[in-house]
Short mmCIF file of C-alpha atoms in Angstrom, two decimals:
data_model
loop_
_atom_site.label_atom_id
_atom_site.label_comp_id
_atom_site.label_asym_id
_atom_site.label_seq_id
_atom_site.Cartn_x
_atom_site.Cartn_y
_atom_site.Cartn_z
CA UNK X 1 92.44 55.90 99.32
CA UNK X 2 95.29 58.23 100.36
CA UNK X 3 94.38 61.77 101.62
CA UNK X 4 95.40 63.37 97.89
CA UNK X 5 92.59 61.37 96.51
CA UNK X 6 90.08 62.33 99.11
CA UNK X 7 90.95 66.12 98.49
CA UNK X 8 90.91 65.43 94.91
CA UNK X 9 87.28 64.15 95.21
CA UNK X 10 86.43 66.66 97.40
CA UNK X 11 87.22 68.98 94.49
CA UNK X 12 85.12 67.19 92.16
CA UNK X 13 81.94 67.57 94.45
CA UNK X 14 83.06 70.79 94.93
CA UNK X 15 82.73 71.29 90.91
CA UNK X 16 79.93 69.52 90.07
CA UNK X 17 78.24 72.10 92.67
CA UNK X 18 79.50 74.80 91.60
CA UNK X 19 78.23 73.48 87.78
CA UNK X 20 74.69 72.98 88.91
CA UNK X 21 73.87 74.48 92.05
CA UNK X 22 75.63 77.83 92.35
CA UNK X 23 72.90 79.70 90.29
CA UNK X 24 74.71 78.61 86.81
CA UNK X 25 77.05 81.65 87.23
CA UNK X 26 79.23 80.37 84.38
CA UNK X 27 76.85 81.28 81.46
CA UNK X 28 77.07 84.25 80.32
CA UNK X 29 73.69 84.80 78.80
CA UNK X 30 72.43 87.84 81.41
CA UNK X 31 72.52 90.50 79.22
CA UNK X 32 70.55 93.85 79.25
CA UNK X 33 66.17 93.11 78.77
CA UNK X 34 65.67 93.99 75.30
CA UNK X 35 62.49 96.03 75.05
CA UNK X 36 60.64 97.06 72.06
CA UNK X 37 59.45 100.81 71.59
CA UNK X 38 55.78 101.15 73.03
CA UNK X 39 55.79 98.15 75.18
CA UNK X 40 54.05 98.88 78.64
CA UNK X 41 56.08 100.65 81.21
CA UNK X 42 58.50 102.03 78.31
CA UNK X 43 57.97 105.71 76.71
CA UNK X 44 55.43 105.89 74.11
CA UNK X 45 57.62 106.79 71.45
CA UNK X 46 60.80 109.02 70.76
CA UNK X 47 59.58 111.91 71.93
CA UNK X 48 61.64 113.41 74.48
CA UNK X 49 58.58 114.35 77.06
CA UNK X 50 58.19 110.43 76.81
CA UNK X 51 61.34 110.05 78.52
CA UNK X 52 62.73 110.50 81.74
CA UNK X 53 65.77 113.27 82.65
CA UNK X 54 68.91 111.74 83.46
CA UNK X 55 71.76 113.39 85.03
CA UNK X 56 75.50 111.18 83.87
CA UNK X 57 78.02 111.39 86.81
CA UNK X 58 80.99 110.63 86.41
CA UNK X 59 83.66 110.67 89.22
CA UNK X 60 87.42 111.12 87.93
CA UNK X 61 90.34 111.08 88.89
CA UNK X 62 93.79 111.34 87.20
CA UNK X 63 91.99 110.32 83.83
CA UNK X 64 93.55 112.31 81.12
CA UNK X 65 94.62 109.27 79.89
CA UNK X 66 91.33 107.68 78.87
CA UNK X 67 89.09 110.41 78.62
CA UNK X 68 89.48 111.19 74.97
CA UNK X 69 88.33 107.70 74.27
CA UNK X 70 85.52 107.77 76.93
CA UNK X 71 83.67 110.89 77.40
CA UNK X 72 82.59 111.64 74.17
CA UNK X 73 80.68 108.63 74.09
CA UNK X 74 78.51 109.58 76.71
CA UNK X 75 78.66 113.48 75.13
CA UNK X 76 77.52 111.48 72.13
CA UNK X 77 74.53 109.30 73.83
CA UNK X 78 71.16 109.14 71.19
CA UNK X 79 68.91 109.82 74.20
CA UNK X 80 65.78 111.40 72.94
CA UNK X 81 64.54 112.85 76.54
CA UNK X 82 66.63 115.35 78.64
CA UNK X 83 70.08 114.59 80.07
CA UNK X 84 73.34 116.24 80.34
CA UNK X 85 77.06 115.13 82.12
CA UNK X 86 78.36 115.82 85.63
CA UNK X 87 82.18 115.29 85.02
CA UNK X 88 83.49 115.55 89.10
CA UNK X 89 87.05 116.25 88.69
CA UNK X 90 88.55 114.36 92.23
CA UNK X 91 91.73 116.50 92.96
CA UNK X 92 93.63 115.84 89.46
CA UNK X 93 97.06 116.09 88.86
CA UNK X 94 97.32 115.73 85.14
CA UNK X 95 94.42 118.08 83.73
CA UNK X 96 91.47 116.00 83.94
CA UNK X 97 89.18 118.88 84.17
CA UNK X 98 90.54 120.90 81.79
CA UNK X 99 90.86 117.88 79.29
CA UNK X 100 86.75 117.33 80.00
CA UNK X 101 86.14 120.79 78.64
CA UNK X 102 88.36 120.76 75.70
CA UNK X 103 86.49 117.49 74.99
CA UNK X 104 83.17 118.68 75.13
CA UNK X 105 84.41 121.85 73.29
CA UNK X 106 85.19 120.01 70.27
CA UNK X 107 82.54 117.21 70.22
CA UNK X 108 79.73 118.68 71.09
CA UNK X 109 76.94 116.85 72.45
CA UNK X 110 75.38 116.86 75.56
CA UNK X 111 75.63 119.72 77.72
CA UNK X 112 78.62 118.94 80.44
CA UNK X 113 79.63 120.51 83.71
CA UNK X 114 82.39 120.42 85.54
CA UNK X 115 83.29 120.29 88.97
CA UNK X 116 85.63 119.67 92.17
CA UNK X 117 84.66 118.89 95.18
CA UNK X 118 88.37 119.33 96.96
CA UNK X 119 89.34 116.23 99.03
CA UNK X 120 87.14 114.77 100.78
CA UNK X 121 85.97 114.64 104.51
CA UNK X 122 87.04 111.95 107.12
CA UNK X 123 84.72 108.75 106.65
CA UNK X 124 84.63 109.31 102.80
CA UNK X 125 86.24 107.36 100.09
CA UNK X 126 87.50 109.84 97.50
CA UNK X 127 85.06 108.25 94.94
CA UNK X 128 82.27 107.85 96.52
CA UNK X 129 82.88 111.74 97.90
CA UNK X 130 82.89 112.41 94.21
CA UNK X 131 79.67 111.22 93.05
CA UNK X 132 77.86 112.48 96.29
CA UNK X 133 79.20 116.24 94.73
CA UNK X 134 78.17 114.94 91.54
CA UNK X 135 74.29 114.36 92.36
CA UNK X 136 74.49 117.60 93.93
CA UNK X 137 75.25 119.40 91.01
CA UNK X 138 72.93 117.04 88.90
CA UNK X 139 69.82 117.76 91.37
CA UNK X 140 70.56 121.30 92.32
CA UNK X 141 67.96 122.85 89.76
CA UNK X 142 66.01 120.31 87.44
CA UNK X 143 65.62 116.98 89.21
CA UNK X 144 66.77 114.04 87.12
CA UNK X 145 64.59 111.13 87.42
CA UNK X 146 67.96 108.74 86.74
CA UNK X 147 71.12 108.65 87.83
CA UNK X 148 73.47 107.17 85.78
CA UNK X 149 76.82 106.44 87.53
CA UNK X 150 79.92 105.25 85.08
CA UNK X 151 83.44 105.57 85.78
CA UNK X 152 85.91 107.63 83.41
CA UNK X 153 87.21 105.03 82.07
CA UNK X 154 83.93 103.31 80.16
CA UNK X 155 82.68 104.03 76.69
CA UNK X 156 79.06 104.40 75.72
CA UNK X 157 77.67 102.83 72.51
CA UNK X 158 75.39 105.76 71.21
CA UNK X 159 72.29 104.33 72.27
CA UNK X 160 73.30 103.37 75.86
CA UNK X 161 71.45 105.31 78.00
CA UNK X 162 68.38 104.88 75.82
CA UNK X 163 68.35 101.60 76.31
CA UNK X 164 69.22 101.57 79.92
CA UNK X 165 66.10 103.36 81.11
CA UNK X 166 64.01 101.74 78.45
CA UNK X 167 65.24 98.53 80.84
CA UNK X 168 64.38 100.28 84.36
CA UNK X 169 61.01 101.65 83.54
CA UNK X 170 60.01 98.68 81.41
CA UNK X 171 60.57 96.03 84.13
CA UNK X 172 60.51 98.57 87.02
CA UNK X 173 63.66 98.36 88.26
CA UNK X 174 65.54 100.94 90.81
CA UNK X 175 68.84 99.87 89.85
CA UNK X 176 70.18 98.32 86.57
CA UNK X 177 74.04 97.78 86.21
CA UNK X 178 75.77 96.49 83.35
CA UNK X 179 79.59 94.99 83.85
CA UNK X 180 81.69 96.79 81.40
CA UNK X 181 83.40 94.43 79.05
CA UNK X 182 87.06 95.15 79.94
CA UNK X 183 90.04 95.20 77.30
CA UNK X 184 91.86 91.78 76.78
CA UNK X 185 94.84 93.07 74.46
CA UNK X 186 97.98 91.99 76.23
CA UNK X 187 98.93 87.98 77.44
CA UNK X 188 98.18 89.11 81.07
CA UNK X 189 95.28 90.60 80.15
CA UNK X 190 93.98 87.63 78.15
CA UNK X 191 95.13 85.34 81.66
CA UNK X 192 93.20 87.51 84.32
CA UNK X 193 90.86 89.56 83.24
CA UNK X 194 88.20 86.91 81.94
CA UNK X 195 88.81 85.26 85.18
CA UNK X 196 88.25 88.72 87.32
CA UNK X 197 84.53 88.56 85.83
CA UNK X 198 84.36 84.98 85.94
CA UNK X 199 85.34 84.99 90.09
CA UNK X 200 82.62 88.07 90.47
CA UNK X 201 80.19 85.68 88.56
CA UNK X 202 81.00 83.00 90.95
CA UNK X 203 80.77 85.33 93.94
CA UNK X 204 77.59 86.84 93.09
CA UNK X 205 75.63 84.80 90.35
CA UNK X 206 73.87 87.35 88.55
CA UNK X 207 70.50 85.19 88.27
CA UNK X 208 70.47 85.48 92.35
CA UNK X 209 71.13 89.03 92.29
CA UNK X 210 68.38 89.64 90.44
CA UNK X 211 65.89 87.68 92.41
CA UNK X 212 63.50 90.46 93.48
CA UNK X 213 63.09 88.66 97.16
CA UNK X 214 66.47 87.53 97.29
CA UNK X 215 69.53 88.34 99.74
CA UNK X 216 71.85 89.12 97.06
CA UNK X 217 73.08 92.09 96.27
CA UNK X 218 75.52 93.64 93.13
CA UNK X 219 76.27 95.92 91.01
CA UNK X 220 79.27 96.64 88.51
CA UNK X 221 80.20 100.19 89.49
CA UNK X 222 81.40 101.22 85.88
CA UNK X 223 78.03 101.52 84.92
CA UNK X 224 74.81 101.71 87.08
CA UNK X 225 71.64 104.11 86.38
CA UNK X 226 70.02 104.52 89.46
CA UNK X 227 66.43 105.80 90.18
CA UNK X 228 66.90 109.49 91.95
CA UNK X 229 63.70 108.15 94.70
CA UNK X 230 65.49 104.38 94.96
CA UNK X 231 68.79 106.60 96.03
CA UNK X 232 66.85 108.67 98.42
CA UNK X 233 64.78 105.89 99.91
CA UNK X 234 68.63 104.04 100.13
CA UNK X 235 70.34 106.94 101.70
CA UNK X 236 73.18 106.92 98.61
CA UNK X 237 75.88 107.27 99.28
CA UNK X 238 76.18 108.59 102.68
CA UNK X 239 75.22 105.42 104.01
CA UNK X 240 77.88 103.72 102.18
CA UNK X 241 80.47 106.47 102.54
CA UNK X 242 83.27 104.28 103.53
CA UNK X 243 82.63 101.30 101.38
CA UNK X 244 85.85 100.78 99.09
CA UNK X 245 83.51 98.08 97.55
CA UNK X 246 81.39 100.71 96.62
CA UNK X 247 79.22 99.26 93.38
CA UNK X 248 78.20 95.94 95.73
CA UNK X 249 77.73 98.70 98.96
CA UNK X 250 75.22 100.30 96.64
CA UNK X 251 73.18 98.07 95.46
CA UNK X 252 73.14 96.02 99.13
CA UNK X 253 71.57 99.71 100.14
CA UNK X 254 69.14 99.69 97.56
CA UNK X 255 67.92 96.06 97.82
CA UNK X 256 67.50 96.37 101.76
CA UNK X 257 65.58 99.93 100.86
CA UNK X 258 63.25 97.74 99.00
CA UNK X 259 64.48 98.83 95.68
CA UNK X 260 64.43 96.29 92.56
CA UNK X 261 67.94 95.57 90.65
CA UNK X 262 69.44 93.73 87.86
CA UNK X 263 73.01 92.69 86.91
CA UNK X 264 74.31 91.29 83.82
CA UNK X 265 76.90 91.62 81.33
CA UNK X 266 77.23 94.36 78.69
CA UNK X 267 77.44 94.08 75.36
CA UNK X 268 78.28 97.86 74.46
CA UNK X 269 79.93 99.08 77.22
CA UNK X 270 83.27 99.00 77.28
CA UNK X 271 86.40 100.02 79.59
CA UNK X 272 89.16 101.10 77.41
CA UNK X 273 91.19 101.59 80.78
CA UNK X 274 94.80 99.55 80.03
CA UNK X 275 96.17 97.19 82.15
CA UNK X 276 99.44 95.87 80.08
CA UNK X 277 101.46 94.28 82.73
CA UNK X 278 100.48 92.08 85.25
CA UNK X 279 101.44 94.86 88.15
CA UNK X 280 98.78 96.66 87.06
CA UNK X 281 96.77 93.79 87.33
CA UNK X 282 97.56 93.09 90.94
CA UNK X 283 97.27 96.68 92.06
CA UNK X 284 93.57 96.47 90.80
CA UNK X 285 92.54 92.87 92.35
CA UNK X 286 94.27 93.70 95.19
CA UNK X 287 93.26 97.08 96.36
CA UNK X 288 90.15 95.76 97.27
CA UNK X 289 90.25 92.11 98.20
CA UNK X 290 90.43 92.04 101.76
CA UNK X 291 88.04 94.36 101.78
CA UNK X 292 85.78 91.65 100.02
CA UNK X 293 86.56 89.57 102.86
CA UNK X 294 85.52 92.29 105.61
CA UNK X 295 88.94 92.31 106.69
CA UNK X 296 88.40 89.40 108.84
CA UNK X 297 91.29 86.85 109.05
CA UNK X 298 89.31 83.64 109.37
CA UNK X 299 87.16 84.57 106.02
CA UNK X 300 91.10 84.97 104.48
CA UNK X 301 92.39 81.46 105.38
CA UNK X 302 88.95 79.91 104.45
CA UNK X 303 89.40 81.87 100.96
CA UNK X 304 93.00 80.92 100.78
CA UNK X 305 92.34 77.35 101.82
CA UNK X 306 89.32 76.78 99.22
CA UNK X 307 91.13 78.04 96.35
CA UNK X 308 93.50 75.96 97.08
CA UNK X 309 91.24 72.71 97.04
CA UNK X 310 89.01 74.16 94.34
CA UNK X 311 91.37 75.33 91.69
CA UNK X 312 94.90 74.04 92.36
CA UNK X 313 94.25 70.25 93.78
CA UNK X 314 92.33 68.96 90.54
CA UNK X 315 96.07 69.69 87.82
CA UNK X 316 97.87 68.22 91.14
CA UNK X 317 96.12 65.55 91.42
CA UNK X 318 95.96 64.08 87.80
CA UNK X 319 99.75 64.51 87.88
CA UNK X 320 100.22 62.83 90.92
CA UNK X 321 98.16 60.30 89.48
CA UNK X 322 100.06 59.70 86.32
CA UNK X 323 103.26 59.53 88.35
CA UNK X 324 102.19 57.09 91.42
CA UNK X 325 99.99 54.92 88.63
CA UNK X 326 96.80 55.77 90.89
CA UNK X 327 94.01 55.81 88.68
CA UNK X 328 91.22 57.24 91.13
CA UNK X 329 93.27 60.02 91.85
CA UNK X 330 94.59 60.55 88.29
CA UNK X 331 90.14 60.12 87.26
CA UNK X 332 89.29 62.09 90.16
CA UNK X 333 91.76 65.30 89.33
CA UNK X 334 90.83 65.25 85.37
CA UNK X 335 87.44 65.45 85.84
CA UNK X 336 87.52 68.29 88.31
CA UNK X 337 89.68 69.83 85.74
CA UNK X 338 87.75 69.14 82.87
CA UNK X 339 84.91 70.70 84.61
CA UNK X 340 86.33 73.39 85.71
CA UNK X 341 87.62 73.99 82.42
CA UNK X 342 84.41 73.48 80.78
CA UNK X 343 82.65 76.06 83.03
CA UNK X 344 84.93 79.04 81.94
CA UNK X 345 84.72 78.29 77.97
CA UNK X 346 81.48 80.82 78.21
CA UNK X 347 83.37 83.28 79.36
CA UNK X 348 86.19 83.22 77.69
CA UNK X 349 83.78 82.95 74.29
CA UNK X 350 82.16 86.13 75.92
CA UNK X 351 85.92 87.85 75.51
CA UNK X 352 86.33 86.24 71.78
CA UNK X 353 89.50 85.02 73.76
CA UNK X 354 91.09 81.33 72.36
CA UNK X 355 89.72 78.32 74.46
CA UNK X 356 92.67 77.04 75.06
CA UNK X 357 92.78 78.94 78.17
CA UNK X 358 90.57 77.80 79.53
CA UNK X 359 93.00 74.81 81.15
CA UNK X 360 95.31 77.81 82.52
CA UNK X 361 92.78 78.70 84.93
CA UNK X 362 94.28 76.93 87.92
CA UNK X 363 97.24 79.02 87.63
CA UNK X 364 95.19 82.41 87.42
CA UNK X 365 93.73 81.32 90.40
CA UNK X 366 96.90 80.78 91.87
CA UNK X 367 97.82 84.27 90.99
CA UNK X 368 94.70 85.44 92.36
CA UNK X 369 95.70 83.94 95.71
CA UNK X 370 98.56 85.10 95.71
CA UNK X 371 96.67 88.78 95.16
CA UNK X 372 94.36 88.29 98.08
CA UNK X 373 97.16 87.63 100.66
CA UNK X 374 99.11 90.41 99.73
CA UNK X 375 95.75 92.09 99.82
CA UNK X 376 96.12 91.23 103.45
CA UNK X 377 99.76 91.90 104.01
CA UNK X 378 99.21 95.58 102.45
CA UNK X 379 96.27 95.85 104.89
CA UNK X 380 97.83 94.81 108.15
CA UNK X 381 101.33 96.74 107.02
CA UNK X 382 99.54 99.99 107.43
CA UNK X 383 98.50 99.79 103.78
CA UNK X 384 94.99 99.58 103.32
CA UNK X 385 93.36 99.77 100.13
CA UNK X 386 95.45 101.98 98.07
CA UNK X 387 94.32 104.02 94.97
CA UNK X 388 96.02 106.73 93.03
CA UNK X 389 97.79 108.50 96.05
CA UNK X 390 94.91 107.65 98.10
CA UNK X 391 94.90 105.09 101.13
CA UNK X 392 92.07 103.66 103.30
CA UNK X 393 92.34 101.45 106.62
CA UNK X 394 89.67 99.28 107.14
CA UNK X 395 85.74 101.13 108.14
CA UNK X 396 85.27 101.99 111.87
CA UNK X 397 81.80 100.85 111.39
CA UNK X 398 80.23 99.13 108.61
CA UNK X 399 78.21 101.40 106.10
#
């Protein structure tokens, strides 16, 4: 066989893994524990002494732009117990903060407050300096029992946050996190965002993340409620201060801290945040991926070098194959594809996206390769991980 084949084979192996051995991270059935009212470890009923206080932070930055159709979701939450909104306005430019007030103004709701912290001290990401002002302000007088930390960008069904803690204290869990389902409304969204969920799905299966012994460790930083003692016992988040991956940082921290957590997809939380073209797109993967690879060069050219085999040899192979008349390489290249085809369909039923592209996902990955290494470039350039006017070289020491 020539050496196309073998790689082509390779690939196939490499699929029918990745189908059956890498913790079936393809299905997309991980979804919030449904508990009924009165079940053991849940409040008794709807009264609000049954429930827990729960202080909502939410870190923003230049968010005017999504805020009308985000915070007064959470201003809007059904929760029968105590809890009230820590908006942290990060050193806005466009009137984030005053925005949040007019908001809460007119809608009503939950009781909000509003603060800045002013920019933030060597050793901090801006976010992550955010939220630390944010529990201040949450904990300063009456201490919330939960956390819950979502981005400005994600919207709240109304019962949320009920059904969020009805999740931790019913299964006693220290950390549950819920991936936001992000919009799909443009062609490039419909290309890469399906696949940025499926990738994190494939880098951290959710049903090994939620081992309680396990090593791994993840969480989906748009929305994670967070048990005030688990974030004390963790040291959150000075002890991930510098972490530009700051949603897996956390719940690493948590798990080593002893802490229980659970990961799975939403079904009513949303991110209305746009992404229209496919810069904005790139700017997002790429802010952060050689970070994900702990800026180490040999982790970048064994990334580089198994997407490569993974994703783009199986469509080069079965055309090679049709061309040259070599049917085990034109066998060996379909069924890789047709595998790794078959494996995305979940997710893309997940988005309510057409199936027919799910055959297009060798040439998101592509594009996702193409993200990482200038992920790379950006970093050794000087770059680091850029964010709204805000740039960060690699850690001097990991969190």
């Amino acid at each position: 066989m020539s050496a196309l084949t073998w790689i082509a084979v390779g690939a196939l192996v490499a699929w029918v893994w990745l189908l059956l051995g890498q913790g079936f991270f393809w299905r997309t059935d991980i979804r919030l524990p449904r508990t009924p009212p009165g079940a053991p470890g849940t409040p008794a009923g709807e009264e609000p002494g049954d429930w827990p206080s729960v202080a909502v932070v939410v870190p923003a930055r230049d968010e005017a732009a999504v805020l009308p159709a985000s915070l007064p979701s959470l201003l809007a939450q059904d929760y029968p117990g105590s809890a009230e909104v820590f908006l942290v306005d990060d050193g806005s430019r466009d009137g984030t903060g005053k925005l949040a007030r007019e908001l809460a103004d007119t809608c009503g709701g939950l009781p909000l407050t509003v603060g800045s912290p002013g920019e933030p001290e060597p050793g901090w990401t801006g976010k992550l300096w955010a939220v630390r002002h944010g529990i201040a302000l949450a904990t300063a007088g009456d201490k919330a029992e939960f956390l819950l930390l979502t981005d400005a960008d994600i919207a709240h069904e109304p019962d949320s946050l009920r059904e969020l803690v009805r999740a931790a204290r019913a299964h006693g869990l220290d950390l549950v996190s819920q991936m936001a389902r992000l919009r799909v409304a443009t062609g490039w969204e419909r290309l890469v965002v399906p696949a940025f969920v499926y990738f994190f799905a494939q880098l951290y299966p959710f049903r090994w993340v939620n081992r309680r012994r396990g090593r791994w460790a993840a969480a989906a930083g748009g929305c994670v409620l967070l048990r005030r003692e688990a974030a004390e016992r963790a040291g959150v988040p000075e002890a991930i201060r510098q972490a530009v991956i700051d949603d897996v940082a956390l719940a690493r921290a948590v798990k080593r801290s002893g802490g229980a957590i659970w990961l799975g997809l939403a079904d009513r939380v949303d991110s209305v945040r746009p992404y229209p073209g496919l810069g904005e797109l790139w700017r997002m993967v790429s802010r952060s991926a050689y970070a994900q690879l702990r800026h180490n060069p040999l982790l970048l050219m064994a990334t580089v070098a198994g997407l490569a085999v993974v994703y783009l040899t199986p469509p080069v192979a079965l055309c090679a194959g049709v061309v040259t008349g070599r049917p085990a390489l034109l066998a060996a290249g379909a069924a890789a594809w047709a595998l790794m085809a078959a494996t995305y369909v979940p997710m893309l039923r997940y988005y309510r996206q057409t199936l027919w592209l799910a055959p297009l996902l060798p040439l998101t990955a592509f594009l996702y390769l193409l993200m990482t290494v200038d992920s790379a470039a950006r970093h050794w350039l000087g770059r680091g991980a850029a964010w709204k006017g805000r740039t960060y070289a690699r850690p001097s020491a990991a969190p």
